[in-house]
């Protein structure tokens, strides 16, 4: 590691204590960018990286709400306005008890480069709350969302910042948030994406992250003369993103043999298909957060408190959350012959586990490239809202597929241009960075 990058990483750590996920994302990205900084001293001179690791703005706020028994609760709300060099801030809202500033900053930092890769004009942001939707009634979730938006509305807008969903935020929550925004601003506008279909949402948005990631994995496999058809695939999680991925894998002839939740994982050697895919939605909506129910209902094997990476598969697609593949998992996957890891969640692989995959020379896609289909279709939803014209399903799916192919090719060509052919992590980080960095140079010292 160069002296400059090492110093910058240690400054980020000193200035942002207790934010290990943010440090992790910064380290991964800066390591990829060393070669760019060597070739382009202008970025160093303009302190582009020093600027990029500092959010343009961070908003934190109190979110008071009342439960069905009349008891008052106070949660913390956040929105990180990370970078607006190439468009309005754009990125999801996460409602999960683990949410804190460091996690949202890592997500916002990744989002800046991801959005740049989509080919669409979107800056990067992220937000959310430590609110736990688990076990809450619809009315409690509504009251929470209304209170959250009562502060957030003054900071967002269709040309300023356009939030969407992430863990714990789906169409129901986007509906409550949108309703409150409309009431406060007295305008019907595309201020959030992931909206319901009859009030401005785009077809394919719920499936887009998973669909896009499978298109990406398909492109990666094609570089080795392979494809998804006939492949055995391990998926983790059972949420919105996993659901989209499982559907597209089935359509392309692959077989998903695992799902996971906080309680453990299921191994279904016959494949997660047909009614079992719909059951994923039922399990998620039940808010029980258990995959054991699936194992009982469909007579699959259940492994409590374990991750699915010990099963013999050709491809692994982590779809749950950050840091869910550790060194031992990576070694196990390699030992069992896995030849392709496609990150669908954001940063599911630890830095050390990534090194295991890198050393083994297998295909490895970083989340910011492979899961960019979700935010890309959010960008298409913004276009449709501006035009006031909904596009048919085939058109959105076709555009999504084209965008994923373009991201894939950009990663490969950029990795090659900067001396690490086949390294999708370097390709994604560098290509995402260059567009944002050049826009920042053009716009002066802001
Ligand atoms: P969901 O809320 O639908 O599902 C998330 C799943 O991950 C749940 O099973 C959840 O269980 C589990 N999970 C969440 N946090 C943790 C944790 N700390 N430890 C263990 N398990 C956890 O979310 P999505 O499917 O929308 O998101 C999944 C991943 O995909 C996330 O990394 C997200 O950032 C990423 N992503 C999402 C996009 C989108 O458009 N929604 C776009 C691009 C990426 P539990 O709640 O019990 O913890
Ligand atoms: O991580 C992500 O890219 C998302 N949660 C989707 C963001 C969006 O604005 O659609």
XYZ file of C-alpha atoms and ligand atoms in Angstrom:
504
model
C 0.000 0.000 0.000
C 1.357 3.464 -0.866
C 2.264 5.886 1.904
C -0.413 8.309 0.708
C -3.253 5.738 0.806
C -2.082 4.297 4.151
C -2.052 7.810 5.654
C -5.480 8.610 4.278
C -6.939 5.375 5.695
C -5.452 6.067 9.110
C -6.827 9.620 9.021
C -10.287 8.298 8.162
C -10.064 5.864 11.094
C -8.910 8.563 13.522
C -11.524 11.066 12.403
C -14.403 8.581 12.338
C -13.926 6.315 15.365
C -16.353 3.455 15.991
C -17.313 3.150 12.327
C -15.668 -0.178 11.344
C -17.916 -0.802 8.327
C -17.079 2.641 6.923
C -13.349 1.984 7.443
C -13.726 -1.368 5.664
C -15.429 0.159 2.606
C -12.917 3.011 2.414
C -9.988 0.597 2.633
C -11.305 -1.679 -0.115
C -11.944 1.231 -2.440
C -8.718 3.133 -1.775
C -6.610 0.008 -2.342
C -8.164 -0.303 -5.810
C -7.538 3.359 -6.561
C -3.779 3.440 -5.893
C -2.970 2.793 -9.532
C -5.289 5.623 -10.635
C -3.616 8.061 -8.260
C -0.197 7.080 -9.652
C -1.331 7.773 -13.184
C -3.386 10.895 -12.422
C -1.656 13.245 -9.987
C -4.418 15.818 -10.623
C -6.809 13.881 -8.359
C -4.307 13.967 -5.527
C -3.576 17.651 -6.038
C -7.298 18.485 -5.916
C -7.728 16.281 -2.799
C -10.572 14.442 -4.494
C -10.309 11.395 -2.216
C -10.083 13.469 0.947
C -13.269 15.209 -0.179
C -15.048 11.997 -1.133
C -14.605 10.353 2.273
C -16.278 13.352 3.936
C -20.060 13.390 3.382
C -21.382 16.633 1.883
C -23.927 16.669 4.686
C -25.131 14.365 7.486
C -28.582 14.802 8.970
C -29.592 13.079 12.203
C -32.916 13.578 13.871
C -35.263 12.396 16.582
C -38.160 10.164 15.540
C -40.791 9.978 18.293
C -43.765 7.663 17.771
C -46.469 5.950 19.785
C -47.177 2.204 19.798
C -50.621 0.587 19.828
C -50.623 0.518 23.646
C -49.998 4.276 23.861
C -46.370 3.953 24.910
C -43.941 6.497 23.439
C -40.744 5.386 21.668
C -37.827 7.451 20.425
C -35.718 6.269 17.495
C -32.895 7.971 15.671
C -33.260 8.944 11.999
C -30.410 9.579 9.565
C -29.787 10.738 6.025
C -26.259 10.860 4.625
C -25.873 13.216 1.634
C -22.609 11.697 0.455
C -21.907 13.083 -3.013
C -23.941 15.061 -5.552
C -21.289 15.523 -8.264
C -23.219 13.638 -10.959
C -26.843 14.003 -9.842
C -29.220 14.344 -6.897
C -28.420 12.170 -3.885
C -29.948 8.737 -4.419
C -30.017 5.655 -2.227
C -32.123 3.559 0.081
C -33.464 3.830 3.612
C -32.701 0.968 6.003
C -34.852 0.241 9.065
C -33.029 -2.291 11.241
C -31.966 -2.245 14.921
C -28.296 -2.501 13.865
C -28.422 0.815 11.942
C -25.882 3.428 13.036
C -23.895 6.250 11.473
C -20.946 4.071 10.408
C -23.113 1.499 8.632
C -25.014 4.194 6.743
C -21.774 5.975 5.787
C -20.329 2.746 4.367
C -23.521 2.217 2.396
C -23.584 5.831 1.168
C -19.921 5.692 0.113
C -20.507 2.486 -1.861
C -23.656 4.015 -3.329
C -21.723 6.927 -4.862
C -19.604 4.575 -6.978
C -22.495 2.178 -7.660
C -24.735 4.942 -8.968
C -21.910 6.218 -11.131
C -21.617 2.735 -12.699
C -25.317 2.603 -13.629
C -24.737 5.086 -16.493
C -27.575 7.232 -15.041
C -27.202 10.722 -13.500
C -27.498 9.941 -9.789
C -25.379 11.071 -6.834
C -25.072 8.923 -3.705
C -26.852 8.941 -0.359
C -28.255 6.570 2.244
C -30.404 6.832 5.324
C -32.580 4.993 7.753
C -33.243 4.351 11.388
C -32.523 1.932 14.217
C -36.283 1.248 14.281
C -37.027 -2.497 14.343
C -40.042 -3.301 12.136
C -40.085 -6.871 13.505
C -43.334 -7.599 15.336
C -44.824 -4.124 14.740
C -48.399 -3.689 13.535
C -49.176 -1.903 10.244
C -50.428 1.075 12.244
C -47.225 1.261 14.274
C -45.125 1.128 11.115
C -47.316 3.868 9.611
C -46.957 6.129 12.630
C -43.215 5.598 12.642
C -42.927 6.371 8.899
C -45.067 9.500 9.268
C -42.903 10.782 12.103
C -39.699 9.943 10.186
C -40.907 11.845 7.112
C -42.118 14.808 9.171
C -38.441 15.717 9.608
C -36.934 14.186 6.450
C -39.276 15.985 4.019
C -37.448 19.314 4.335
C -34.159 17.748 3.215
C -35.312 15.779 0.138
C -36.991 16.444 -3.208
C -37.097 15.065 -6.768
C -34.090 17.227 -7.770
C -32.326 17.139 -4.380
C -32.414 13.690 -2.845
C -34.559 10.701 -3.798
C -34.642 7.917 -1.163
C -35.862 4.339 -1.774
C -36.020 1.029 0.105
C -33.342 -1.207 1.621
C -33.446 -3.735 4.485
C -36.756 -3.356 6.337
C -38.164 -0.825 3.857
C -40.395 -2.149 1.078
C -43.502 -0.965 -0.761
C -45.556 -0.699 2.446
C -43.062 1.662 4.117
C -42.469 3.653 0.905
C -46.265 4.119 0.721
C -46.518 5.552 4.240
C -43.462 7.771 3.668
C -44.774 9.011 0.307
C -48.230 9.750 1.713
C -46.761 11.913 4.462
C -44.415 13.751 2.061
C -47.335 14.549 -0.251
C -49.372 15.837 2.638
C -46.598 18.076 3.941
C -45.502 19.472 0.571
C -48.887 19.461 -1.168
C -47.333 18.018 -4.301
C -47.385 14.660 -6.065
C -43.859 14.094 -7.256
C -41.241 11.378 -7.745
C -39.520 12.032 -4.420
C -39.143 8.349 -3.517
C -38.643 5.288 -5.699
C -40.013 1.816 -5.144
C -43.529 3.257 -5.181
C -46.648 1.150 -5.755
C -47.534 0.536 -9.387
C -50.745 2.554 -9.333
C -49.128 5.626 -7.795
C -45.982 6.192 -9.833
C -43.910 3.050 -9.280
C -42.046 1.223 -12.023
C -42.690 -2.307 -13.139
C -39.810 -4.662 -12.215
C -38.477 -2.407 -9.382
C -39.137 -4.988 -6.615
C -37.329 -7.686 -8.603
C -34.665 -5.440 -10.135
C -31.782 -5.943 -7.693
C -32.025 -9.731 -7.856
C -32.728 -9.845 -11.604
C -29.821 -7.508 -12.324
C -27.402 -9.510 -10.182
C -28.295 -12.715 -12.011
C -27.793 -10.964 -15.372
C -24.395 -9.883 -14.062
C -23.447 -13.392 -12.888
C -24.552 -14.739 -16.273
C -22.207 -12.288 -18.039
C -19.327 -13.269 -15.754
C -19.866 -16.973 -16.412
C -20.017 -16.294 -20.165
C -16.432 -15.013 -20.054
C -15.506 -18.637 -19.196
C -17.840 -20.163 -21.775
C -20.407 -21.052 -19.072
C -23.858 -19.778 -18.081
C -26.460 -20.054 -15.320
C -28.217 -23.048 -16.869
C -27.600 -26.222 -14.892
C -25.644 -24.441 -12.164
C -26.243 -25.183 -8.482
C -26.444 -21.937 -6.530
C -26.305 -21.005 -2.827
C -28.372 -17.940 -1.909
C -28.390 -16.353 1.562
C -31.200 -14.256 3.052
C -34.837 -14.615 2.099
C -35.826 -10.957 1.613
C -36.782 -8.843 -1.342
C -33.407 -9.120 -3.049
C -33.056 -12.897 -2.570
C -36.600 -13.334 -3.929
C -35.751 -11.500 -7.181
C -32.516 -13.453 -7.610
C -34.200 -16.831 -7.065
C -36.863 -16.078 -9.690
C -34.346 -15.114 -12.373
C -32.041 -18.057 -11.589
C -35.025 -20.393 -12.089
C -35.957 -18.667 -15.365
C -32.410 -19.148 -16.669
C -32.329 -22.823 -15.681
C -30.210 -22.691 -12.514
C -31.068 -24.421 -9.215
C -31.108 -22.546 -5.889
C -30.410 -24.965 -3.045
C -30.144 -22.690 0.008
C -31.850 -19.751 1.744
C -30.913 -18.299 5.128
C -32.215 -16.168 7.960
C -31.089 -15.031 11.382
C -32.059 -18.513 12.695
C -29.871 -20.562 10.303
C -30.114 -21.883 6.753
C -32.171 -24.377 4.760
C -30.750 -26.826 2.246
C -33.340 -27.782 -0.354
C -31.650 -30.115 -2.788
C -34.713 -30.151 -5.054
C -34.438 -26.403 -5.615
C -36.334 -23.335 -4.402
C -38.941 -23.076 -7.152
C -42.678 -22.822 -7.874
C -44.814 -22.182 -4.783
C -41.671 -22.192 -2.642
C -40.639 -18.867 -4.200
C -43.990 -17.277 -3.272
C -43.569 -18.672 0.224
C -40.422 -16.536 0.610
C -42.666 -13.461 0.446
C -45.033 -14.952 3.012
C -42.139 -15.642 5.396
C -40.840 -12.074 5.003
C -44.300 -10.517 5.454
C -44.909 -12.618 8.599
C -42.072 -10.646 10.276
C -41.102 -13.837 12.123
C -37.640 -13.767 10.547
C -37.287 -17.541 10.436
C -36.377 -19.814 7.546
C -36.996 -22.902 9.642
C -40.675 -22.545 8.631
C -39.654 -23.227 5.013
C -37.783 -26.381 6.009
C -40.798 -27.658 7.915
C -43.306 -26.847 5.172
C -41.289 -28.238 2.250
C -39.362 -30.989 4.051
C -35.963 -29.440 3.439
C -32.975 -29.764 5.767
C -32.540 -27.013 8.383
C -29.181 -26.089 9.938
C -29.700 -23.819 12.977
C -27.318 -20.905 13.518
C -25.211 -21.748 10.479
C -24.454 -19.958 7.212
C -25.039 -21.730 3.884
C -21.479 -21.579 2.537
C -20.513 -25.150 3.449
C -22.840 -26.644 0.812
C -21.247 -27.795 -2.452
C -22.315 -25.302 -5.146
C -21.056 -23.843 -8.422
C -22.070 -20.264 -7.638
C -22.634 -18.312 -4.377
C -24.950 -15.297 -4.236
C -25.050 -13.657 -0.767
C -28.285 -11.634 -0.572
C -28.748 -10.843 3.153
C -26.448 -8.215 4.648
C -22.881 -6.938 5.138
C -20.119 -9.223 6.437
C -21.801 -12.599 6.040
C -18.915 -14.427 4.285
C -15.827 -14.854 6.468
C -12.423 -16.434 5.709
C -13.528 -19.937 6.746
C -16.644 -19.683 4.579
C -14.555 -18.539 1.606
C -12.130 -21.452 2.048
C -15.015 -23.885 2.305
C -16.636 -22.568 -0.882
C -13.353 -22.865 -2.791
C -12.693 -26.361 -1.407
C -16.108 -27.472 -2.637
C -15.444 -26.210 -6.162
C -17.392 -22.931 -6.209
C -16.108 -20.943 -9.195
C -18.167 -17.762 -9.018
C -19.162 -15.478 -6.127
C -21.570 -12.692 -7.005
C -22.282 -10.242 -4.172
C -25.925 -9.187 -4.192
C -26.072 -7.662 -0.713
C -23.859 -4.654 -0.007
C -20.358 -5.725 1.163
C -21.293 -9.265 2.286
C -17.659 -10.415 2.029
C -15.072 -9.373 4.626
C -11.766 -7.973 3.343
C -9.893 -11.141 4.388
C -12.445 -13.447 2.777
C -12.191 -11.461 -0.447
C -8.428 -12.099 -0.444
C -9.136 -15.855 -0.333
C -11.323 -15.583 -3.448
C -8.812 -13.319 -5.165
C -5.915 -15.685 -4.503
C -7.980 -18.636 -5.760
C -8.549 -16.713 -9.022
C -12.289 -17.395 -9.180
C -14.884 -15.030 -10.648
C -15.831 -12.463 -7.986
C -18.267 -9.566 -8.426
C -18.506 -6.754 -5.847
C -21.992 -5.696 -4.747
C -21.622 -2.172 -6.044
C -21.505 -3.574 -9.604
C -23.659 -6.691 -9.328
C -26.518 -5.195 -7.276
C -26.666 -1.896 -9.175
C -29.784 -3.076 -11.023
C -31.966 -2.018 -8.085
C -30.912 1.596 -8.085
C -30.726 1.571 -11.894
C -34.436 0.745 -12.103
C -35.002 3.418 -9.450
C -33.333 5.780 -11.937
C -35.700 4.520 -14.630
C -38.612 5.126 -12.234
C -37.415 8.744 -11.865
C -37.358 9.097 -15.676
C -40.868 7.679 -15.997
C -42.110 10.037 -13.245
C -40.562 13.045 -15.013
C -42.127 12.017 -18.319
C -45.378 11.068 -16.574
C -45.355 7.902 -18.684
C -45.102 4.352 -17.323
C -43.029 1.971 -19.427
C -44.129 -1.622 -20.039
C -42.475 -4.479 -18.164
C -40.495 -5.718 -21.161
C -39.025 -2.297 -21.786
C -37.852 -1.873 -18.185
C -36.457 -5.423 -18.073
C -34.697 -4.916 -21.404
C -33.126 -1.648 -20.210
C -32.085 -3.341 -16.949
C -30.420 -6.168 -18.859
C -28.594 -3.667 -21.109
C -27.412 -1.642 -18.120
C -26.084 -4.754 -16.356
C -24.208 -5.823 -19.501
C -22.741 -2.347 -19.781
C -21.651 -2.315 -16.121
C -20.100 -5.743 -16.596
C -18.168 -4.654 -19.667
C -17.078 -1.387 -18.049
C -15.703 -3.308 -15.038
C -13.756 -5.656 -17.274
C -12.377 -3.035 -19.641
C -11.397 -0.718 -16.780
C -9.691 -3.533 -14.859
C -7.734 -4.366 -17.995
C -6.822 -0.712 -18.697
C -5.440 -0.338 -15.179
C -3.368 -3.511 -15.236
C -5.516 -6.069 -13.349
C -7.460 -7.973 -16.032
C -10.443 -9.955 -14.727
C -10.505 -8.111 -11.380
C -14.096 -6.865 -11.105
C -13.463 -5.196 -7.738
C -10.770 -2.940 -9.177
C -12.769 -2.375 -12.361
C -15.904 -1.309 -10.481
C -14.086 0.911 -7.987
C -11.997 2.650 -10.621
C -14.727 3.150 -13.228
C -17.190 4.389 -10.599
C -14.579 6.735 -9.160
C -13.368 8.270 -12.436
C -16.756 9.616 -13.469
C -17.404 11.198 -10.070
C -13.839 12.522 -9.708
C -13.889 14.176 -13.135
C -17.258 15.791 -12.382
C -15.821 17.118 -9.108
C -12.802 18.560 -10.931
C -15.108 20.234 -13.471
C -17.229 21.794 -10.731
C -14.386 23.414 -8.801
C -13.674 23.349 -5.101
C -17.041 22.328 -3.642
P -34.928 -7.363 3.310
O -35.277 -6.588 4.534
O -36.020 -7.732 2.380
O -34.112 -8.693 3.701
C -32.883 -8.640 4.413
C -32.533 -9.999 4.973
O -31.262 -9.959 5.632
C -33.494 -10.475 6.025
O -33.555 -11.865 5.994
C -32.841 -9.950 7.329
O -33.249 -10.609 8.493
C -31.397 -10.225 7.043
N -30.559 -9.327 7.812
C -30.578 -7.974 7.825
N -29.640 -7.478 8.651
C -29.051 -8.537 9.197
C -28.012 -8.693 10.140
N -27.390 -7.625 10.687
N -27.639 -9.945 10.449
C -28.236 -11.022 9.878
N -29.206 -10.956 8.970
C -29.620 -9.732 8.647
O -33.810 -6.497 2.561
P -33.351 -6.535 1.041
O -33.570 -7.881 0.462
O -33.929 -5.346 0.390
O -31.771 -6.272 1.184
C -30.816 -7.335 1.264
C -29.432 -6.801 0.909
O -29.430 -6.271 -0.429
C -28.900 -5.663 1.800
O -27.491 -5.768 1.910
C -29.224 -4.412 0.977
O -28.398 -3.324 1.319
C -28.931 -4.931 -0.417
N -29.520 -4.200 -1.519
C -30.858 -3.908 -1.534
C -31.399 -3.248 -2.613
C -32.861 -2.967 -2.686
O -33.272 -2.389 -3.699
N -33.668 -3.347 -1.714
C -30.580 -2.799 -3.731
C -29.198 -3.191 -3.635
C -28.713 -3.859 -2.552
P -33.365 -9.734 9.873
O -34.215 -8.538 9.546
O -34.000 -10.646 10.853
O -32.005 -9.363 10.301
O -28.325 -0.417 -1.961
C -29.058 -0.002 -2.889
O -28.611 0.223 -4.014
C -30.475 0.189 -2.604
N -30.912 -0.095 -1.494
C -31.378 0.769 -3.653
C -31.297 2.270 -3.680
C -32.278 2.958 -4.592
O -32.260 4.202 -4.558
O -33.042 2.317 -5.323
